[in-house]
Short mmCIF file of C-alpha atoms in Angstrom, two decimals:
data_model
loop_
_atom_site.label_atom_id
_atom_site.label_comp_id
_atom_site.label_asym_id
_atom_site.label_seq_id
_atom_site.Cartn_x
_atom_site.Cartn_y
_atom_site.Cartn_z
CA MET A 1 -14.09 -12.92 -32.19
CA SER A 2 -12.49 -10.73 -34.83
CA ILE A 3 -9.62 -8.24 -34.22
CA PRO A 4 -10.19 -4.61 -35.45
CA ASP A 5 -8.60 -4.13 -39.05
CA GLY A 6 -8.03 -7.84 -39.25
CA LYS A 7 -4.93 -7.66 -37.20
CA CYS A 8 -3.50 -10.41 -34.91
CA ARG A 9 -1.82 -9.89 -31.61
CA GLU A 10 1.73 -9.53 -31.68
CA ILE A 11 3.49 -13.07 -31.31
CA ALA A 12 7.02 -13.63 -29.67
CA PRO A 13 9.38 -15.80 -31.85
CA LEU A 14 9.01 -19.28 -31.02
CA LEU A 15 12.03 -20.43 -28.97
CA PRO A 16 13.17 -24.19 -28.87
CA GLY A 17 11.35 -26.08 -26.28
CA ARG A 18 9.13 -23.13 -25.33
CA GLU A 19 5.69 -22.12 -26.43
CA ALA A 20 5.23 -18.87 -27.95
CA THR A 21 3.61 -16.02 -25.99
CA ASP A 22 2.19 -12.64 -27.02
CA SER A 23 3.06 -9.40 -25.43
CA TYR A 24 0.71 -10.14 -22.59
CA GLY A 25 2.27 -13.46 -21.49
CA ALA A 26 -0.62 -15.47 -22.91
CA ILE A 27 0.54 -19.05 -24.48
CA VAL A 28 -0.54 -19.20 -28.22
CA SER A 29 -0.16 -21.66 -30.76
CA SER A 30 3.00 -21.96 -32.66
CA ASN A 31 1.05 -22.14 -35.97
CA ASN A 32 2.38 -19.28 -37.99
CA ASP A 33 -1.25 -18.83 -39.28
CA CYS A 34 -2.69 -16.56 -36.81
CA ASN A 35 -6.55 -17.03 -36.68
CA CYS A 36 -7.78 -13.91 -35.24
CA ASP A 37 -11.19 -15.10 -34.81
CA ASP A 38 -9.73 -17.45 -31.93
CA ASP A 39 -8.91 -14.38 -29.82
CA ILE A 40 -10.64 -14.98 -26.70
CA ARG A 41 -10.65 -11.27 -25.60
CA PRO A 42 -14.02 -9.49 -25.48
CA GLN A 43 -14.59 -6.55 -27.71
CA LYS A 44 -14.27 -3.18 -26.15
CA ILE A 45 -17.52 -2.32 -24.38
CA SER A 46 -19.12 1.02 -25.30
CA THR A 47 -22.19 1.01 -23.11
CA PRO A 48 -21.37 1.84 -19.36
CA THR A 49 -22.03 -1.10 -17.14
CA PRO A 50 -23.83 -0.39 -13.66
CA LEU A 51 -21.65 -0.85 -10.95
CA PRO A 52 -22.33 -4.01 -8.44
CA VAL A 53 -22.77 -1.73 -5.52
CA LYS A 54 -23.54 -4.52 -3.03
CA GLN A 55 -20.56 -6.30 -3.69
CA LEU A 56 -18.29 -3.16 -3.90
CA LEU A 57 -19.61 -2.10 -0.56
CA LEU A 58 -18.44 -5.59 0.94
CA ILE A 59 -15.24 -5.27 -0.73
CA PHE A 60 -14.74 -1.77 0.78
CA VAL A 61 -15.44 -3.15 4.31
CA MET A 62 -13.15 -6.16 3.95
CA ARG A 63 -10.32 -3.96 2.45
CA LEU A 64 -10.91 -1.45 5.21
CA ALA A 65 -10.09 -4.05 8.06
CA GLU A 66 -6.42 -5.15 7.12
CA PRO A 67 -4.80 -1.55 6.69
CA ILE A 68 -6.61 -0.38 9.88
CA ALA A 69 -4.86 -3.26 11.78
CA TYR A 70 -1.54 -2.39 9.85
CA ALA A 71 -1.63 1.20 10.12
CA GLN A 72 -2.88 1.45 13.95
CA VAL A 73 0.83 0.67 14.98
CA PHE A 74 2.44 3.71 13.24
CA PRO A 75 1.66 6.34 15.75
CA TYR A 76 3.31 4.42 18.65
CA VAL A 77 5.70 1.97 17.06
CA ASN A 78 8.83 4.23 17.70
CA GLN A 79 7.66 4.74 21.43
CA MET A 80 7.10 1.03 21.76
CA MET A 81 10.72 0.20 20.63
CA GLU A 82 11.92 2.64 23.16
CA ASP A 83 9.88 1.08 25.81
CA LEU A 84 11.32 -2.30 25.13
CA GLN A 85 14.71 -0.76 25.96
CA LEU A 86 16.43 -1.96 22.57
CA THR A 87 18.83 0.99 22.61
CA ASP A 88 20.03 3.96 24.78
CA ASP A 89 20.37 6.12 21.73
CA PRO A 90 16.87 7.54 20.57
CA SER A 91 18.31 8.11 17.04
CA HIS A 92 18.57 4.29 16.73
CA VAL A 93 14.92 3.68 17.37
CA GLY A 94 14.33 3.78 13.54
CA TYR A 95 16.48 0.67 12.90
CA TYR A 96 14.05 -1.59 15.00
CA SER A 97 10.78 0.11 14.00
CA GLY A 98 12.09 -0.15 10.35
CA LEU A 99 12.99 -3.73 10.68
CA LEU A 100 9.43 -4.58 12.14
CA GLU A 101 7.68 -3.15 9.13
CA SER A 102 10.14 -4.79 6.64
CA MET A 103 9.51 -8.22 8.10
CA PHE A 104 5.59 -7.74 7.58
CA ALA A 105 6.33 -7.08 3.86
CA VAL A 106 8.87 -10.07 3.46
CA ALA A 107 6.40 -12.57 5.13
CA GLU A 108 3.72 -11.30 2.74
CA PHE A 109 6.16 -11.62 -0.05
CA CYS A 110 6.34 -15.41 0.64
CA THR A 111 2.56 -16.09 0.38
CA VAL A 112 0.86 -13.54 -1.65
CA LEU A 113 1.36 -15.06 -4.94
CA LYS A 114 0.31 -18.58 -3.63
CA LEU A 115 -2.87 -17.02 -2.21
CA GLY A 116 -3.74 -15.22 -5.52
CA THR A 117 -2.99 -18.45 -7.46
CA LEU A 118 -5.18 -20.58 -4.86
CA SER A 119 -8.16 -17.96 -5.22
CA ASP A 120 -8.13 -18.67 -9.09
CA ARG A 121 -8.67 -22.31 -8.24
CA ILE A 122 -11.04 -22.45 -4.96
CA GLY A 123 -12.44 -18.94 -5.20
CA ARG A 124 -12.01 -15.65 -3.72
CA LYS A 125 -14.25 -15.74 -0.69
CA PRO A 126 -12.64 -18.62 1.36
CA VAL A 127 -9.12 -17.07 0.72
CA LEU A 128 -10.52 -13.66 2.05
CA LEU A 129 -12.06 -15.04 5.00
CA PHE A 130 -8.87 -16.95 5.82
CA GLY A 131 -6.94 -13.68 5.58
CA LEU A 132 -9.35 -11.62 7.64
CA ALA A 133 -9.31 -14.38 10.50
CA GLY A 134 -5.44 -14.38 10.42
CA ALA A 135 -5.36 -10.54 10.63
CA MET A 136 -7.77 -10.45 13.81
CA ILE A 137 -5.74 -12.89 15.60
CA THR A 138 -2.26 -11.60 14.89
CA THR A 139 -3.24 -7.95 15.72
CA VAL A 140 -4.29 -8.93 19.30
CA LEU A 141 -1.12 -11.03 19.76
CA PHE A 142 1.00 -8.24 18.57
CA GLY A 143 -0.62 -6.09 21.47
CA LEU A 144 0.78 -8.69 23.89
CA SER A 145 4.30 -7.87 23.03
CA LYS A 146 6.66 -7.66 26.01
CA SER A 147 10.03 -8.27 23.94
CA PHE A 148 11.13 -7.26 20.40
CA ILE A 149 11.40 -11.02 19.23
CA TRP A 150 7.60 -11.49 20.04
CA ALA A 151 6.73 -8.21 18.38
CA LEU A 152 8.73 -9.11 15.34
CA ALA A 153 7.16 -12.70 15.14
CA MET A 154 3.83 -11.40 15.32
CA ARG A 155 4.27 -8.82 12.76
CA THR A 156 5.76 -11.27 10.55
CA LEU A 157 2.97 -13.79 11.01
CA SER A 158 0.47 -10.96 10.26
CA GLY A 159 2.26 -10.33 6.98
CA ALA A 160 2.20 -13.85 5.89
CA LEU A 161 -1.68 -13.85 6.38
CA SER A 162 -2.11 -10.45 4.66
CA GLY A 163 -2.67 -11.35 1.04
CA ASN A 164 -6.08 -10.18 0.84
CA VAL A 165 -5.51 -7.01 -1.20
CA ALA A 166 -4.61 -9.10 -4.15
CA ILE A 167 -7.70 -11.08 -3.84
CA LEU A 168 -9.87 -8.14 -3.62
CA MET A 169 -8.18 -6.60 -6.87
CA SER A 170 -9.07 -9.76 -8.53
CA ALA A 171 -12.63 -9.93 -7.14
CA ILE A 172 -13.17 -6.19 -8.68
CA GLY A 173 -11.69 -7.53 -11.90
CA ASP A 174 -14.24 -10.29 -11.96
CA ILE A 175 -17.14 -8.13 -11.65
CA THR A 176 -16.10 -4.98 -13.68
CA ASP A 177 -15.10 -4.03 -17.26
CA GLU A 178 -13.32 -1.16 -18.71
CA THR A 179 -16.39 1.08 -18.69
CA ASN A 180 -16.54 1.02 -14.87
CA GLN A 181 -13.39 -0.27 -13.75
CA ALA A 182 -11.86 3.16 -12.81
CA GLN A 183 -14.64 3.89 -10.40
CA ALA A 184 -14.60 0.33 -8.96
CA TYR A 185 -10.70 0.19 -8.30
CA SER A 186 -11.00 3.76 -6.59
CA ILE A 187 -12.95 1.84 -3.83
CA LEU A 188 -9.65 0.27 -2.79
CA GLY A 189 -7.83 3.48 -2.68
CA LEU A 190 -10.79 4.94 -0.88
CA ALA A 191 -10.75 2.15 1.71
CA TYR A 192 -7.03 2.49 2.24
CA ASN A 193 -7.42 6.33 2.84
CA VAL A 194 -10.17 5.84 5.40
CA ALA A 195 -8.26 3.27 7.07
CA SER A 196 -5.37 5.88 7.20
CA ILE A 197 -7.77 7.97 9.11
CA ILE A 198 -9.18 5.29 11.61
CA GLY A 199 -6.08 3.34 12.01
CA PRO A 200 -3.65 6.04 13.31
CA SER A 201 -6.38 7.58 15.29
CA ILE A 202 -6.91 4.32 17.15
CA GLY A 203 -3.21 3.75 17.78
CA GLY A 204 -2.81 7.45 18.79
CA ALA A 205 -5.71 7.75 20.98
CA PHE A 206 -5.77 4.27 22.76
CA ALA A 207 -2.13 3.42 23.06
CA LYS A 208 -1.06 3.72 26.83
CA PRO A 209 -4.41 4.24 28.22
CA THR A 210 -2.95 4.82 31.63
CA ASN A 211 -1.75 8.25 30.19
CA THR A 212 -4.67 9.17 28.03
CA PHE A 213 -7.58 7.48 29.97
CA PRO A 214 -6.08 7.17 33.54
CA GLU A 215 -9.49 7.14 35.46
CA SER A 216 -11.20 4.54 33.20
CA LEU A 217 -9.44 2.37 30.73
CA GLY A 218 -6.13 3.19 32.16
CA SER A 219 -7.04 1.84 35.35
CA VAL A 220 -7.56 -1.72 34.01
CA LEU A 221 -4.83 -4.00 35.02
CA LEU A 222 -4.49 -5.81 31.60
CA PHE A 223 -3.80 -2.61 29.92
CA LYS A 224 -1.30 -1.41 32.48
CA GLN A 225 0.67 -4.66 31.87
CA PHE A 226 0.34 -4.33 27.98
CA PRO A 227 -0.03 -0.66 27.30
CA TYR A 228 -0.29 -1.19 23.60
CA LEU A 229 -3.07 -3.89 23.71
CA LEU A 230 -6.09 -1.75 23.56
CA PRO A 231 -5.65 -0.24 20.10
CA CYS A 232 -4.93 -3.79 18.85
CA ILE A 233 -8.10 -5.20 20.31
CA ILE A 234 -10.14 -2.42 18.78
CA SER A 235 -8.48 -3.09 15.49
CA ALA A 236 -9.22 -6.67 15.63
CA LEU A 237 -12.92 -5.94 16.46
CA ILE A 238 -13.34 -4.04 13.16
CA THR A 239 -11.58 -7.10 11.39
CA PHE A 240 -13.87 -9.45 12.95
CA ILE A 241 -16.91 -7.43 11.85
CA ALA A 242 -15.57 -7.43 8.40
CA ALA A 243 -15.06 -11.08 8.32
CA VAL A 244 -18.71 -11.86 9.63
CA LEU A 245 -20.06 -9.69 6.98
CA GLY A 246 -17.95 -11.18 4.34
CA ALA A 247 -18.98 -14.58 5.38
CA ILE A 248 -22.71 -13.87 5.26
CA CYS A 249 -23.18 -11.48 2.71
CA PHE A 250 -20.35 -11.60 -0.02
CA GLU A 251 -21.02 -13.55 -3.03
CA GLU A 252 -18.34 -15.48 -4.83
CA THR A 253 -16.98 -13.62 -7.78
CA LEU A 254 -15.02 -16.16 -9.55
CA ARG A 255 -17.27 -17.76 -12.18
CA ARG A 256 -15.42 -20.56 -13.98
CA GLN A 257 -18.35 -21.71 -15.99
CA SER A 258 -18.96 -18.19 -17.15
CA LEU A 259 -15.53 -17.89 -18.40
CA ILE A 260 -15.72 -21.08 -20.27
CA SER A 261 -18.87 -20.20 -21.90
CA GLU A 262 -17.66 -16.50 -22.74
CA TYR A 263 -14.47 -17.51 -24.20
CA GLY A 264 -15.83 -20.62 -25.92
CA SER A 265 -13.63 -23.54 -24.50
CA SER A 266 -12.43 -24.80 -21.17
CA ASN A 267 -8.97 -25.09 -22.69
CA THR A 268 -8.81 -21.25 -22.75
CA THR A 269 -8.63 -21.18 -18.95
CA LYS A 270 -5.33 -22.94 -18.95
CA LYS A 271 -3.12 -21.14 -16.53
CA GLU A 272 -0.02 -19.63 -17.97
CA SER A 273 3.00 -19.99 -15.50
CA ALA A 274 3.41 -17.04 -13.32
CA MET A 275 7.01 -16.49 -14.87
CA HIS A 276 5.62 -16.28 -18.15
CA ILE A 277 3.09 -13.77 -17.25
CA ALA A 278 5.52 -11.68 -15.13
CA VAL A 279 8.05 -11.31 -18.01
CA ALA A 280 5.51 -10.32 -20.65
CA PRO A 281 6.56 -6.94 -22.10
CA VAL A 282 3.23 -5.29 -21.12
CA MET A 283 3.19 -6.63 -17.71
CA LEU A 284 6.90 -5.75 -17.05
CA SER A 285 6.22 -2.01 -18.16
CA VAL A 286 3.60 -1.85 -15.44
CA LEU A 287 5.62 -3.60 -12.72
CA LYS A 288 8.65 -1.52 -12.98
CA PRO A 289 6.99 1.77 -12.05
CA PHE A 290 5.04 0.13 -9.42
CA PHE A 291 7.89 -1.12 -7.67
CA LEU A 292 9.29 2.32 -7.31
CA LEU A 293 5.82 3.69 -6.50
CA SER A 294 5.45 1.20 -3.66
CA ILE A 295 8.95 2.08 -2.46
CA LEU A 296 8.23 5.79 -2.50
CA ASN A 297 4.92 5.58 -0.71
CA THR A 298 6.12 3.22 1.86
CA ALA A 299 9.21 5.30 2.74
CA VAL A 300 6.88 8.46 3.02
CA ILE A 301 4.83 6.53 5.71
CA VAL A 302 7.77 5.22 7.60
CA VAL A 303 9.97 8.12 7.40
CA PHE A 304 7.16 10.69 8.12
CA THR A 305 6.58 9.02 11.61
CA LEU A 306 10.26 8.73 12.34
CA PHE A 307 10.70 12.50 11.19
CA ALA A 308 7.99 13.74 13.27
CA TYR A 309 9.05 11.75 16.39
CA THR A 310 12.73 12.85 16.13
CA PRO A 311 13.68 16.14 18.17
CA VAL A 312 13.95 19.31 15.99
CA THR A 313 17.67 19.68 16.69
CA SER A 314 18.44 16.33 15.33
CA GLY A 315 16.52 16.99 12.14
CA GLY A 316 12.87 16.09 13.13
CA LEU A 317 9.80 17.89 14.26
CA SER A 318 9.58 16.78 18.12
CA LYS A 319 5.88 15.62 17.79
CA ASN A 320 4.52 13.02 20.27
CA PRO A 321 2.28 9.88 19.03
CA GLN A 322 -0.88 11.47 19.46
CA GLU A 323 -0.06 14.52 17.09
CA ILE A 324 1.40 12.03 14.60
CA GLY A 325 -1.95 10.06 14.60
CA VAL A 326 -4.01 13.17 14.21
CA ALA A 327 -1.72 14.38 11.14
CA ILE A 328 -1.95 11.01 9.40
CA ALA A 329 -5.62 10.81 10.03
CA TYR A 330 -6.39 14.15 8.51
CA SER A 331 -4.36 13.22 5.51
CA GLY A 332 -6.34 10.08 5.02
CA LEU A 333 -9.58 12.32 5.19
CA ALA A 334 -8.00 14.26 2.24
CA GLY A 335 -7.04 11.09 0.41
CA ALA A 336 -10.42 9.66 0.74
CA THR A 337 -11.99 12.77 -0.64
CA VAL A 338 -9.68 12.79 -3.74
CA GLN A 339 -10.15 9.16 -4.53
CA VAL A 340 -13.87 9.50 -4.49
CA PHE A 341 -14.42 12.96 -6.44
CA LEU A 342 -11.24 13.83 -8.11
CA LEU A 343 -9.72 10.56 -9.36
CA PRO A 344 -12.56 9.19 -11.66
CA VAL A 345 -12.78 12.87 -13.39
CA LEU A 346 -9.05 13.24 -13.98
CA GLN A 347 -8.87 9.67 -15.36
CA ARG A 348 -11.63 10.38 -17.84
CA CYS A 349 -10.18 13.66 -18.87
CA TYR A 350 -6.47 12.83 -19.08
CA GLY A 351 -6.36 9.01 -19.65
CA THR A 352 -4.84 6.43 -17.55
CA THR A 353 -1.20 6.75 -18.41
CA SER A 354 -0.89 10.48 -18.82
CA LEU A 355 -2.51 10.94 -15.35
CA TYR A 356 -0.09 8.33 -13.74
CA ARG A 357 2.87 10.23 -15.19
CA CYS A 358 1.68 13.42 -13.72
CA LEU A 359 0.94 12.01 -10.28
CA MET A 360 4.46 10.40 -10.19
CA MET A 361 5.98 13.83 -10.68
CA LEU A 362 4.64 14.77 -7.26
CA TRP A 363 7.06 12.50 -5.13
CA PRO A 364 10.29 14.63 -5.69
CA LEU A 365 8.42 17.50 -4.38
CA ILE A 366 7.22 15.46 -1.27
CA PHE A 367 10.75 14.59 -0.15
CA MET A 368 11.92 18.16 -0.75
CA LEU A 369 9.41 19.39 1.80
CA PHE A 370 10.96 17.31 4.52
CA PRO A 371 14.08 19.50 5.12
CA ILE A 372 11.87 22.59 4.51
CA LEU A 373 9.73 21.58 7.46
CA ASN A 374 12.80 20.98 9.79
CA GLY A 375 14.05 24.46 8.79
CA ILE A 376 10.79 26.07 9.56
CA ALA A 377 10.41 24.19 12.82
CA ARG A 378 13.94 25.57 13.88
CA PHE A 379 13.28 28.98 12.94
CA THR A 380 9.80 29.07 14.66
CA MET A 381 10.36 27.12 17.88
CA HIS A 382 11.65 29.09 21.07
CA ARG A 383 15.18 28.58 21.95
CA THR A 384 14.23 27.06 25.28
CA ASN A 385 12.19 24.28 23.55
CA LEU A 386 15.32 23.66 21.27
CA MET A 387 17.61 23.32 24.15
CA ASP A 388 15.10 20.99 26.10
CA SER A 389 14.74 18.64 23.23
CA ASP A 390 18.38 17.91 23.34
CA SER A 391 17.94 15.89 26.61
CA GLY A 392 15.98 13.08 24.69
CA LEU A 393 12.93 12.14 23.05
CA TYR A 394 10.71 13.03 26.01
CA GLY A 395 11.41 16.49 27.57
CA ALA A 396 9.33 18.84 29.50
CA ASP A 397 8.75 21.27 26.61
CA GLU A 398 9.72 18.95 23.85
CA TYR A 399 6.35 18.66 22.36
CA SER A 400 5.48 22.33 22.46
CA SER A 401 3.86 23.51 19.23
CA ALA A 402 6.16 24.95 16.72
CA GLY A 403 3.46 27.19 15.45
CA PRO A 404 0.78 27.21 12.44
CA ALA A 405 3.67 27.42 9.80
CA VAL A 406 4.79 23.83 10.61
CA TRP A 407 1.44 22.57 10.53
CA PHE A 408 0.62 24.34 7.45
CA VAL A 409 3.67 22.63 5.53
CA ILE A 410 2.86 19.34 7.16
CA SER A 411 -0.54 19.39 5.73
CA VAL A 412 0.56 20.36 2.25
CA LEU A 413 3.17 17.47 2.56
CA LEU A 414 0.76 14.90 3.49
CA ALA A 415 -1.97 16.14 1.00
CA LEU A 416 0.66 15.80 -1.87
CA ASN A 417 1.28 12.50 -0.53
CA ARG A 418 -2.28 11.42 -0.98
CA LEU A 419 -2.59 12.95 -4.37
CA ALA A 420 0.35 10.98 -5.47
CA SER A 421 -0.94 7.88 -3.91
CA MET A 422 -3.80 8.03 -6.46
CA SER A 423 -1.20 6.47 -8.62
CA TYR A 424 -2.07 2.95 -7.14
CA SER A 425 -5.55 3.03 -8.53
CA LEU A 426 -4.30 3.74 -11.96
CA ASN A 427 -1.60 1.02 -11.75
CA LEU A 428 -4.39 -1.38 -10.91
CA ILE A 429 -6.10 -0.67 -13.93
CA LEU A 430 -3.03 -0.97 -15.88
CA THR A 431 -2.37 -4.29 -14.21
CA LYS A 432 -5.73 -5.69 -15.20
CA ASN A 433 -5.30 -4.59 -18.72
CA ALA A 434 -1.91 -6.37 -18.91
CA ALA A 435 -3.54 -9.65 -17.85
CA PRO A 436 -3.40 -12.30 -20.62
CA SER A 437 -6.96 -13.45 -19.63
CA ALA A 438 -9.56 -13.05 -16.85
CA ALA A 439 -8.90 -16.59 -15.84
CA VAL A 440 -5.62 -15.67 -14.32
CA LEU A 441 -6.55 -12.38 -12.51
CA GLY A 442 -5.64 -13.68 -9.09
CA THR A 443 -2.17 -14.72 -10.42
CA VAL A 444 -1.56 -11.50 -12.18
CA PHE A 445 -2.63 -9.36 -9.03
CA GLY A 446 -0.65 -11.74 -6.88
CA ILE A 447 2.56 -11.03 -9.12
CA SER A 448 1.74 -7.26 -8.65
CA GLN A 449 1.61 -7.61 -4.94
CA LEU A 450 4.75 -9.68 -4.81
CA VAL A 451 6.39 -6.68 -6.39
CA ASN A 452 4.88 -4.52 -3.80
CA CYS A 453 6.01 -6.74 -1.01
CA VAL A 454 9.65 -6.71 -2.19
CA ALA A 455 9.43 -2.85 -2.08
CA ARG A 456 7.73 -2.66 1.24
CA SER A 457 10.33 -5.00 2.73
CA VAL A 458 13.17 -3.00 1.22
CA ALA A 459 11.81 0.66 1.83
CA PRO A 460 11.39 0.69 5.77
CA VAL A 461 14.73 -0.75 6.62
CA PHE A 462 16.37 1.45 3.73
CA VAL A 463 14.75 4.88 4.42
CA SER A 464 14.94 4.65 8.30
CA SER A 465 18.42 3.33 8.37
CA LEU A 466 19.33 6.20 5.83
CA PHE A 467 17.46 8.77 7.96
CA ALA A 468 19.40 7.48 11.12
CA LEU A 469 22.84 7.42 9.42
CA SER A 470 22.24 10.91 7.71
CA LYS A 471 21.46 12.42 11.37
CA GLU A 472 24.03 10.45 13.20
CA TRP A 473 26.89 11.23 10.82
CA ASN A 474 25.61 14.69 9.72
CA ILE A 475 25.97 13.78 6.02
CA LEU A 476 25.30 16.68 3.99
CA GLY A 477 23.83 18.47 6.83
CA GLY A 478 21.85 15.40 7.71
CA ASN A 479 19.94 15.73 4.24
CA VAL A 480 21.35 12.93 2.29
CA VAL A 481 18.30 10.79 3.06
CA TRP A 482 16.20 13.35 1.12
CA ILE A 483 18.63 13.59 -1.85
CA VAL A 484 18.58 9.93 -2.29
CA MET A 485 14.94 9.59 -2.11
CA CYS A 486 14.39 12.52 -4.69
CA ALA A 487 16.65 10.49 -6.90
CA VAL A 488 14.52 7.55 -6.74
CA SER A 489 11.41 9.63 -7.22
CA LEU A 490 12.83 10.96 -10.60
CA LEU A 491 13.79 7.34 -11.55
CA GLY A 492 10.06 6.56 -10.93
CA VAL A 493 8.84 9.24 -13.23
CA TRP A 494 11.18 8.09 -15.96
CA THR A 495 9.70 4.44 -15.70
CA THR A 496 6.24 5.79 -16.24
CA TYR A 497 7.24 6.92 -19.82
CA LYS A 498 7.77 3.24 -20.63
CA VAL A 499 4.47 2.10 -19.60
CA ARG A 500 2.32 0.22 -22.02
CA ASP A 501 -1.58 0.02 -21.61
CA GLY A 502 -2.74 -3.19 -22.45
CA ALA A 503 -6.17 -2.22 -23.36
CA SER A 504 -5.07 0.12 -26.17
CA GLU A 505 -2.75 -2.57 -27.46
CA LYS A 506 -5.33 -5.21 -27.63
CA GLN A 507 -7.34 -3.03 -29.93
CA THR A 508 -4.60 -2.51 -32.43
#
């Protein structure tokens, strides 16, 4: 295949003992005479390719299952930690809930790259089904927690088996091209946002059924003994349905023979090492902002539930798990809407990298709204409610509404969070474009999720601990957590100006 204008790909200088690589991490010959006709990359496709609707619908369902199981714990996790009597100080609950979520990401970090590489060898489907089965079992076992050690072990095991998102990204990459990938990858964002509606709704509505459904489900002895089992069972049932549909209807997307025939030789499917791919200049330029994006988004998810659960006088909003679940669910509905209708239009109008930068600029504003929210809550709540909330996380009038002003700002904050989260879909496109070849997509997305896992393992402990320390020591009026996160947000914006779009560079 010829490269436009007779140009060859940029080749890194050949180092002693190492093969030369191009800016995408692909291993190339050390011959100085670059044969442009040997480039295995297909030409840019100008005619839009129809979307494989059936496959994408199944990918949507399978993607939906894991974040539902993951997110259903958020409305009740802080209450669960308190019920386990880990601490007498309500302000310290965040340490334990943050550790719980961090270990999920740490475990996923240890397995996601291996699972991605495995899917490049044996196919996407068997790895996907294995992950769904693991998510189903560990979710139920988490609901049986009667100690923090058990909860931590089950959450860790769940994380180790939750590498499906990288496989699904690779599957979409297998069946799309640059003319339809923006629409296709938005399916993953849509699924996540729908899961953000369903998961917290399940957790908020069905946790402790003895309180919410005392005459029916709450009278079952099993749910009296295990008050958080019911939402876990419901989530696991959804995962089971997704696994059955995947086993019966999903077609394997990895076509090794197709890759060989397209690129001309089986030698072109040689797997570059993960390290070579990860340190390639184009890939590094994409991974850096993705790391900070993952930290920011995870931090918002974790700190919002903790912030909403904390008493107003301690710098929070004094909301109960049901209210938290409803708020997160409505934000997921908003996110689903923008993913389907807004993202493809904006991406076509402004391009991937420009839109990416604009969306990242929303994160500083999001963190600025947290102290504003607490200020409005303090101003609008009745003095008696503020006094009652001093007695603990559960007071008689502690959960009294602070008025429409607070809910309006909560809506704005969560809506901005969903808009900013569209950056994920754009990063997926940039990640695929940075891949040295289609034969290593599983490895490429495994590397991407590895970075995501590192961020998600650091962010919960970091932000929840920083929140607790800010409030306990009253650092800068308890607002140092928001100042630090604004600084991280600005760093994230700066890294987007260093991003390189592999698709554009491949054509020059």
